[in-house]
PDB file of C-alpha atoms and ligand atoms in Angstrom:
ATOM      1  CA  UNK A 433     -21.782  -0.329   4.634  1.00  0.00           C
ATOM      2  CA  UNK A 434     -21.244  -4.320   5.919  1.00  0.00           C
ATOM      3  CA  UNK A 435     -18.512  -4.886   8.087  1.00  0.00           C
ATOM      4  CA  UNK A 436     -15.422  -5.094   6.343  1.00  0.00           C
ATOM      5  CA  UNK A 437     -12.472  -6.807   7.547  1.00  0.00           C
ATOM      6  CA  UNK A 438      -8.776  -6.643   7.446  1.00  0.00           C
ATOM      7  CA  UNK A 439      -6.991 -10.586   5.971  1.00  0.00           C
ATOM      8  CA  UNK A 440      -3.174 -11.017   5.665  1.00  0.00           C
ATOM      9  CA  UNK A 441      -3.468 -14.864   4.303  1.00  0.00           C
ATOM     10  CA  UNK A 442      -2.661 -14.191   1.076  1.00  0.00           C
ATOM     11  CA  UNK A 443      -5.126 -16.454  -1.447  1.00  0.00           C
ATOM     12  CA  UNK A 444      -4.764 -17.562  -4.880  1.00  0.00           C
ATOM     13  CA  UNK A 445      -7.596 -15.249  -6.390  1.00  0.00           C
ATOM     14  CA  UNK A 446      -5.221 -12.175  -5.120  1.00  0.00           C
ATOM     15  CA  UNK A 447      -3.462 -11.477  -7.754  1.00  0.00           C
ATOM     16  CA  UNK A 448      -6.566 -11.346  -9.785  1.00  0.00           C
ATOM     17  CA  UNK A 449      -8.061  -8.643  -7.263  1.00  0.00           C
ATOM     18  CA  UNK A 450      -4.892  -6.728  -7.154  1.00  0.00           C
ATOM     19  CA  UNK A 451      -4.383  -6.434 -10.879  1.00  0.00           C
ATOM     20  CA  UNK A 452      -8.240  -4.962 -10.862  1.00  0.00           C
ATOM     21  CA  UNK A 453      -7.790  -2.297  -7.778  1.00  0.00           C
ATOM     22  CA  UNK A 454      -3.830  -1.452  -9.416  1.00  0.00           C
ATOM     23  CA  UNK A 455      -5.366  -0.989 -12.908  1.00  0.00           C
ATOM     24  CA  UNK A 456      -9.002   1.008 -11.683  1.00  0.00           C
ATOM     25  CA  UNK A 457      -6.510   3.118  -9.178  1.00  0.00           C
ATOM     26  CA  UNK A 458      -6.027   5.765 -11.954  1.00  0.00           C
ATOM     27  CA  UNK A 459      -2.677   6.248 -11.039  1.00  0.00           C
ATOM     28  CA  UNK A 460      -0.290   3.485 -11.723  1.00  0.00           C
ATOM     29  CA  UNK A 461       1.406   2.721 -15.212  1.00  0.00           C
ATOM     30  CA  UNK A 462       1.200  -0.459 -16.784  1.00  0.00           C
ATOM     31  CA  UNK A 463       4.643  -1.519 -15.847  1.00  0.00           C
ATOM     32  CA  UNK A 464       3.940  -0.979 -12.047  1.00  0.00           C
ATOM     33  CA  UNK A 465       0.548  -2.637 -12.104  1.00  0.00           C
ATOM     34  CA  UNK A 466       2.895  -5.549 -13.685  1.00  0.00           C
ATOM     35  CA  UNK A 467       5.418  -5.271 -10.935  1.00  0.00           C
ATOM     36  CA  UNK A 468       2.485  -5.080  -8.114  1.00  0.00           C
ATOM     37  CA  UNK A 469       0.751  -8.321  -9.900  1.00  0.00           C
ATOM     38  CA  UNK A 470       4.993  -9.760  -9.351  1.00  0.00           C
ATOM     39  CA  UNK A 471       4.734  -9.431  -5.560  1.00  0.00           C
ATOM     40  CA  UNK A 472       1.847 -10.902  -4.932  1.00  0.00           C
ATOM     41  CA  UNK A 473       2.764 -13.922  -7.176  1.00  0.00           C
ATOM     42  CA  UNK A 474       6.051 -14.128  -5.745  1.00  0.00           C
ATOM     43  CA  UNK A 475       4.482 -14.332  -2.074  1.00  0.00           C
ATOM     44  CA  UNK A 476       2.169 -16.978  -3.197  1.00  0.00           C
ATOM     45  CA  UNK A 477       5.056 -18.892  -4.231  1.00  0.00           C
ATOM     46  CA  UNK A 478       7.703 -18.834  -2.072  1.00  0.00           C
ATOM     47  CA  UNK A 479       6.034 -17.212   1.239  1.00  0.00           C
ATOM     48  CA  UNK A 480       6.423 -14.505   3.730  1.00  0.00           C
ATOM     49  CA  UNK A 481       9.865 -15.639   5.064  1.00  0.00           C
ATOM     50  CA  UNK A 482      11.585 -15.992   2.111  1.00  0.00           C
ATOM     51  CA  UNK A 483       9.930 -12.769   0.380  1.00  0.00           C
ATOM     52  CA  UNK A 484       9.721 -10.243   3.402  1.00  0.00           C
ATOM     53  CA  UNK A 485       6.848  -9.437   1.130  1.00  0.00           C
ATOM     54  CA  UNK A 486       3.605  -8.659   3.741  1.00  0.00           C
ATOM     55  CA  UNK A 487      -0.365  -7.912   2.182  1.00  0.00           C
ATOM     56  CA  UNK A 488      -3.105  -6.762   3.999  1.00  0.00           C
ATOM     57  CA  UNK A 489      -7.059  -6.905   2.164  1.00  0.00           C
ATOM     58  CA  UNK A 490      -9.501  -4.805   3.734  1.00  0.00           C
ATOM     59  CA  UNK A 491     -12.956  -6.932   2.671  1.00  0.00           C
ATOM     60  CA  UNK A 492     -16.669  -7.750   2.721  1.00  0.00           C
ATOM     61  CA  UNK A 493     -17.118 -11.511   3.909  1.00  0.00           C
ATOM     62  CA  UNK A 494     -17.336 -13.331   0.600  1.00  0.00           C
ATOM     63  CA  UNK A 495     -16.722 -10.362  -1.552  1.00  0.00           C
ATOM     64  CA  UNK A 496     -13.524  -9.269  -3.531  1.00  0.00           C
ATOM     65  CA  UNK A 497     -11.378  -6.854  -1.561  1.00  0.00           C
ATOM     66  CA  UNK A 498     -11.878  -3.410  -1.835  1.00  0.00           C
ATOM     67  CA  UNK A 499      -8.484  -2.322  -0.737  1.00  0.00           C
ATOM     68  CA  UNK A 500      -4.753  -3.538  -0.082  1.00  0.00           C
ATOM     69  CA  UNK A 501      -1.915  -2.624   0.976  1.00  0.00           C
ATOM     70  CA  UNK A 502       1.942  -4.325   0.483  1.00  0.00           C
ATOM     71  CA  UNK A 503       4.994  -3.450   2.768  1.00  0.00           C
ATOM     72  CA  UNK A 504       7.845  -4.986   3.971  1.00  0.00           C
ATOM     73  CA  UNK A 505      11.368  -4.479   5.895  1.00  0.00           C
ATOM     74  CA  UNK A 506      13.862  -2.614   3.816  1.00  0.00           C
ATOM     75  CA  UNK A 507      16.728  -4.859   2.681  1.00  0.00           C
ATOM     76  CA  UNK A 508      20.042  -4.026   4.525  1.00  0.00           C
ATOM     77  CA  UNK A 509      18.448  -1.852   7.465  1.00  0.00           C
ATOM     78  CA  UNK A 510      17.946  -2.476  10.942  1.00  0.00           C
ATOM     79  CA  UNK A 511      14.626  -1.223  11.653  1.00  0.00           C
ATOM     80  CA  UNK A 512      13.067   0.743   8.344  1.00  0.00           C
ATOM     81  CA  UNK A 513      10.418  -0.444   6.931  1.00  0.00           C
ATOM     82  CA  UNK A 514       8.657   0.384   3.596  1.00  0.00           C
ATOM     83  CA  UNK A 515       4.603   0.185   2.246  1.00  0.00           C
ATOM     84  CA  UNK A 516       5.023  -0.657  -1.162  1.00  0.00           C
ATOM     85  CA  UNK A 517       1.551  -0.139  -2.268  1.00  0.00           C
ATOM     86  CA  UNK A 518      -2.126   1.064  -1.172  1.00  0.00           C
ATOM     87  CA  UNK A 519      -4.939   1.342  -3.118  1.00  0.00           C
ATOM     88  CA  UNK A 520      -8.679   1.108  -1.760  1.00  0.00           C
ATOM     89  CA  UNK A 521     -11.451   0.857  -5.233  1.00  0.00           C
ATOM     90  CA  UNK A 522     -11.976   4.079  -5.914  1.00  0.00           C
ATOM     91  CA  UNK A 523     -15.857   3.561  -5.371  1.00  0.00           C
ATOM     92  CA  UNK A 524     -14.869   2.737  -1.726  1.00  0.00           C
ATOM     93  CA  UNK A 525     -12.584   5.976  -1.131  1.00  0.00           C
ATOM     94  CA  UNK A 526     -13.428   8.361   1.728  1.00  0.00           C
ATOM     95  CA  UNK A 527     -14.925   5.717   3.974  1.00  0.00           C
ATOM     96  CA  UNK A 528     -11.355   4.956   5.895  1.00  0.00           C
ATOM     97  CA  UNK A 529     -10.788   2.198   3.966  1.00  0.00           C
ATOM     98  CA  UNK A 530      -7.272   3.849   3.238  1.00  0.00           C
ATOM     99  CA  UNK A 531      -6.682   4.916   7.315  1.00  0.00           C
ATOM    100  CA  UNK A 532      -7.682   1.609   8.685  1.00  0.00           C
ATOM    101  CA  UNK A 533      -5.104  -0.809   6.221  1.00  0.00           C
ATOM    102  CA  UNK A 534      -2.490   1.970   7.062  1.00  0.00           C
ATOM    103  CA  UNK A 535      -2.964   1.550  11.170  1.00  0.00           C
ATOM    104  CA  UNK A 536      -2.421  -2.423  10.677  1.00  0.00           C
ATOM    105  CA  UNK A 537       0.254  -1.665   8.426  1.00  0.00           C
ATOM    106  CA  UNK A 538       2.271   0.385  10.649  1.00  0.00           C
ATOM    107  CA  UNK A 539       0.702  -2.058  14.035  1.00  0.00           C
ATOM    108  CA  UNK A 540       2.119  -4.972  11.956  1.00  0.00           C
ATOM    109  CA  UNK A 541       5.534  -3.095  11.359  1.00  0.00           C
ATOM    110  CA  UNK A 542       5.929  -2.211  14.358  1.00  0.00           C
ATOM    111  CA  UNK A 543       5.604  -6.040  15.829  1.00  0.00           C
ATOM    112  CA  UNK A 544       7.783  -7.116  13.753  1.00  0.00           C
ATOM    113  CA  UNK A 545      10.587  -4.656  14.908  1.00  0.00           C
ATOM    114  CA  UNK A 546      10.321  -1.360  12.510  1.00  0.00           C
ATOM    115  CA  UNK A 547      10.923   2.035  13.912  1.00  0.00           C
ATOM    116  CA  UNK A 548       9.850   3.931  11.031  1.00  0.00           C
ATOM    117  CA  UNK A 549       7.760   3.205   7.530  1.00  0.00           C
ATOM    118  CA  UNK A 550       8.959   5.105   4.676  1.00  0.00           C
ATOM    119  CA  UNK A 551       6.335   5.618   1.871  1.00  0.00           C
ATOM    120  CA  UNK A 552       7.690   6.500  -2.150  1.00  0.00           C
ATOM    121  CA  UNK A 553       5.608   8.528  -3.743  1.00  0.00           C
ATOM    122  CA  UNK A 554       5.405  10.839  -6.859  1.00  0.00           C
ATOM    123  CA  UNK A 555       4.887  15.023  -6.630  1.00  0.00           C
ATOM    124  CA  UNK A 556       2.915  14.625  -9.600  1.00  0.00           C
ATOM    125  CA  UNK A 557      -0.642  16.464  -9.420  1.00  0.00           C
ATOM    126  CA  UNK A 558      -2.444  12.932  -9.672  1.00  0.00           C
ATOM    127  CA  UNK A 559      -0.742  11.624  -6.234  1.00  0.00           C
ATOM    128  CA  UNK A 560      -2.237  14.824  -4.934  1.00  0.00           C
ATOM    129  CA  UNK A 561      -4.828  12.792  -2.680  1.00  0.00           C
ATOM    130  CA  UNK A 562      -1.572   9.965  -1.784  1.00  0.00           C
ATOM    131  CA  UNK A 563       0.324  13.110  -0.374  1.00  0.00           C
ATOM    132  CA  UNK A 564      -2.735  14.309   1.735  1.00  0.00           C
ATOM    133  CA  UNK A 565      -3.732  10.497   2.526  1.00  0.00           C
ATOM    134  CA  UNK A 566      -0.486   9.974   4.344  1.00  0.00           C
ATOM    135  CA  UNK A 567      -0.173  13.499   6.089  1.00  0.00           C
ATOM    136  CA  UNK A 568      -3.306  13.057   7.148  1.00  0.00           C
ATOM    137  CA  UNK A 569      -1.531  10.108   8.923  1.00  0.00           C
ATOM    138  CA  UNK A 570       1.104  11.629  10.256  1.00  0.00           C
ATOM    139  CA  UNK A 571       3.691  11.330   8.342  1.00  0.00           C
ATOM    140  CA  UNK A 572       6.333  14.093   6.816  1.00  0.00           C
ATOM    141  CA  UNK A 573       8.261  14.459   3.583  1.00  0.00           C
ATOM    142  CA  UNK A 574      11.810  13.248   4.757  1.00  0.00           C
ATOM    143  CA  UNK A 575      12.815  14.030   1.021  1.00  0.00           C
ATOM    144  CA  UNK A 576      12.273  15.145  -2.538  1.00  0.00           C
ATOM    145  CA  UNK A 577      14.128  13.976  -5.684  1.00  0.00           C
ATOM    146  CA  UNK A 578      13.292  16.244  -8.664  1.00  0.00           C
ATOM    147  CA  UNK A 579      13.055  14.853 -12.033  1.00  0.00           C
ATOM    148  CA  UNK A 580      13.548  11.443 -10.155  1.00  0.00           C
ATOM    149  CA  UNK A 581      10.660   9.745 -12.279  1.00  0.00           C
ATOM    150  CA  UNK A 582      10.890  11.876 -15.500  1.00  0.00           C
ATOM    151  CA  UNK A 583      11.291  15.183 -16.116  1.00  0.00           C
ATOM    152  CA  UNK A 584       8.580  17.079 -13.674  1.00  0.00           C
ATOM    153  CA  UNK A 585       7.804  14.510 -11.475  1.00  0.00           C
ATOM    154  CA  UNK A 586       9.768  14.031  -8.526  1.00  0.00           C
ATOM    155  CA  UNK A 587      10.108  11.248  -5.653  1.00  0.00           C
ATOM    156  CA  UNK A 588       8.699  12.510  -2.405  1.00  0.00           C
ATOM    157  CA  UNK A 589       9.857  10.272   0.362  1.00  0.00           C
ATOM    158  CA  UNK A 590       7.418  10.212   3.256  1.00  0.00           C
ATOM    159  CA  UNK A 591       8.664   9.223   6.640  1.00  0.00           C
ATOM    160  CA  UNK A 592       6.372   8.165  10.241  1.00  0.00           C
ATOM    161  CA  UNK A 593       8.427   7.337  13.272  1.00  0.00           C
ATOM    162  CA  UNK A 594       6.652   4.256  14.490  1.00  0.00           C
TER     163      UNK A 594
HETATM  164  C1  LIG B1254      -4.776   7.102  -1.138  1.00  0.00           C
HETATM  165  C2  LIG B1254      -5.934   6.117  -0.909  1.00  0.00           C
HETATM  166  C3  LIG B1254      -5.359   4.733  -0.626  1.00  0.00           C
HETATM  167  C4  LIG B1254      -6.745   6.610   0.329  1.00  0.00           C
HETATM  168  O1  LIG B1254      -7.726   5.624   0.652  1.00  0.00           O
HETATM  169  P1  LIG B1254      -9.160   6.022   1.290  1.00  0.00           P
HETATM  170  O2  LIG B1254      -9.786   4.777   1.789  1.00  0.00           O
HETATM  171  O3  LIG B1254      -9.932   6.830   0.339  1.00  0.00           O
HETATM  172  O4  LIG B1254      -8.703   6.972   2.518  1.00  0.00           O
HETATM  173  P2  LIG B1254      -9.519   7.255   3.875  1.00  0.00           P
HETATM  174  O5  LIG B1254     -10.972   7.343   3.577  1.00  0.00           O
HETATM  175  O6  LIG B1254      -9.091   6.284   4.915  1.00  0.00           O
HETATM  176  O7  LIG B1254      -8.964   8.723   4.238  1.00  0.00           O
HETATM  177  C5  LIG B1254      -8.143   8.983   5.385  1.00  0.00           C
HETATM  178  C6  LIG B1254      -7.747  10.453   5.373  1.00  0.00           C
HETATM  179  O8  LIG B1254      -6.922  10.738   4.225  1.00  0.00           O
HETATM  180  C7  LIG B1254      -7.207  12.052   3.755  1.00  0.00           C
HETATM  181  N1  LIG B1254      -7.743  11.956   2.405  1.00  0.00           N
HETATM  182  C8  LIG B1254      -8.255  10.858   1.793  1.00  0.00           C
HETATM  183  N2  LIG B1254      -8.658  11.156   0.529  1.00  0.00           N
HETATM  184  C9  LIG B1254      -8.406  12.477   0.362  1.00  0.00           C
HETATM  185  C10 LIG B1254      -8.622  13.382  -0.718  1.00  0.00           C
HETATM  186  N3  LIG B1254      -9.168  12.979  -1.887  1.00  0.00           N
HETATM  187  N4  LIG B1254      -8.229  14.675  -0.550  1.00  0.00           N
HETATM  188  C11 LIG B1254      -7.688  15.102   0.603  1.00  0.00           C
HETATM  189  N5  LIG B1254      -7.471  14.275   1.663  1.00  0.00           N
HETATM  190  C12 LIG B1254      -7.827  12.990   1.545  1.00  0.00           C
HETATM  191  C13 LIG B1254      -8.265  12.646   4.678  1.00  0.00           C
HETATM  192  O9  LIG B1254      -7.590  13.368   5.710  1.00  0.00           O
HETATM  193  C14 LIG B1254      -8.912  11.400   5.246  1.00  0.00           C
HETATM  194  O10 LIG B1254      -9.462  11.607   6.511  1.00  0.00           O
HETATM  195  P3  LIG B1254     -10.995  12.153   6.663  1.00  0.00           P
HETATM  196  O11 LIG B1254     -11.848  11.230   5.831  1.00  0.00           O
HETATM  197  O12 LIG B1254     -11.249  12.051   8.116  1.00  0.00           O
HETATM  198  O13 LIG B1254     -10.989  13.541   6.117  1.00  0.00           O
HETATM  199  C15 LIG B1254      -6.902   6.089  -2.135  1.00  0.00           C
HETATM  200  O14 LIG B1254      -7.251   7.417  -2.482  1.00  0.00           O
HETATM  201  C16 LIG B1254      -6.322   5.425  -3.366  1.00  0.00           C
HETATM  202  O15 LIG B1254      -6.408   4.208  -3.534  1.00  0.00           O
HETATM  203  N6  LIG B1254      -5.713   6.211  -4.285  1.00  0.00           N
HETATM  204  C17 LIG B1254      -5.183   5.683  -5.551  1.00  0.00           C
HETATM  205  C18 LIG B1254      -3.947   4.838  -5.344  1.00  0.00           C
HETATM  206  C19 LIG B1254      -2.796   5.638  -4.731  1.00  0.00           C
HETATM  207  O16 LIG B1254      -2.613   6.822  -5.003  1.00  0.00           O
HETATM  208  N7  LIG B1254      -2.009   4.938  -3.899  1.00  0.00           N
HETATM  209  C20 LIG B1254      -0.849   5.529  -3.275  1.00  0.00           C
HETATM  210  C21 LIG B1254       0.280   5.573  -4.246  1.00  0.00           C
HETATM  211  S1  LIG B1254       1.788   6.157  -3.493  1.00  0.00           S
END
């Protein structure tokens, strides 16, 4: 495998790449693939200040990225921050693609003043790998909604103190 490298400069072509690793993820509905393609544009437009809206792209020199990850401070707390989204191409998975966005994630957080990272997820069987991605990590369910997303598929909250 080349070296692959971690960018938070968001480019143009972005949006492009993270409609293609949102859609290929397996996961993710059409409505939050739209919603992830939102942030992005919305960074690229009005910037990190005004969005609060971070991105990390794990990459190949010269190649599309092969992984991202979104996060951000939560609106309205002092120090709680939350990742958005992560999703590494699923050809790419297993190689610590995943392990090495999260440890800039939370190094990045924790610079800019966050004490924990908070993580939404689903307790649906297809987020089984999401669930033992980020306890792998460290981190613990803080909560569980049921029937938060529909009917039989809950919100599991993750939580890391930073
Ligand atoms: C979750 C995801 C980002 C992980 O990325 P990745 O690059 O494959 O993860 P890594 O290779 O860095 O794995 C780190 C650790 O996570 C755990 N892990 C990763 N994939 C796993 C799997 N399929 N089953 C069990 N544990 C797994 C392991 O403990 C692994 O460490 P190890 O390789 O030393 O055993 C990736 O599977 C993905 O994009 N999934 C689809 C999108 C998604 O579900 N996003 C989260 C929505 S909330």
């Amino acid at each position: 495998m080349n070296y692959i490298a971690l960018r938070d400069e968001p480019r143009p072509g972005d949006g492009a790449a993270i409609r293609h690793l949102v859609e290929t993820a397996g996961v993710f509905s059409p409505a939050e693939t739209a919603i992830a393609c939102e942030l992005i544009e919305e960074r690229l437009a009005r910037g990190l200040a005004a969005t609060g809206y971070h991105f990390l792209f794990a990459e190949e020199e010269r190649r599309q990225p092969q992984g991202f990850a979104c996060f951000g401070p939560i609106p309205l707390t002092r120090a709680s921050w939350d990742l958005y989204w992560i999703a590494v191409d699923p050809q790419r998975r297993g190689r610590g693609i995943g392990r090495r966005l999260m440890a800039e994630v939370e190094r990045q957080a924790a610079a800019g003043g966050a004490t924990a990272l908070f993580i939404d997820t689903s307790g649906r069987a297809d987020y089984g790998t999401a669930r033992a991605f980020y306890a792998s990590l460290g981190y613990r369910i803080a909560a569980e909604f049921a029937d938060f997303y529909a009917p039989g598929d809950s919100k599991v909250v993750f939580r890391k103190t930073l």
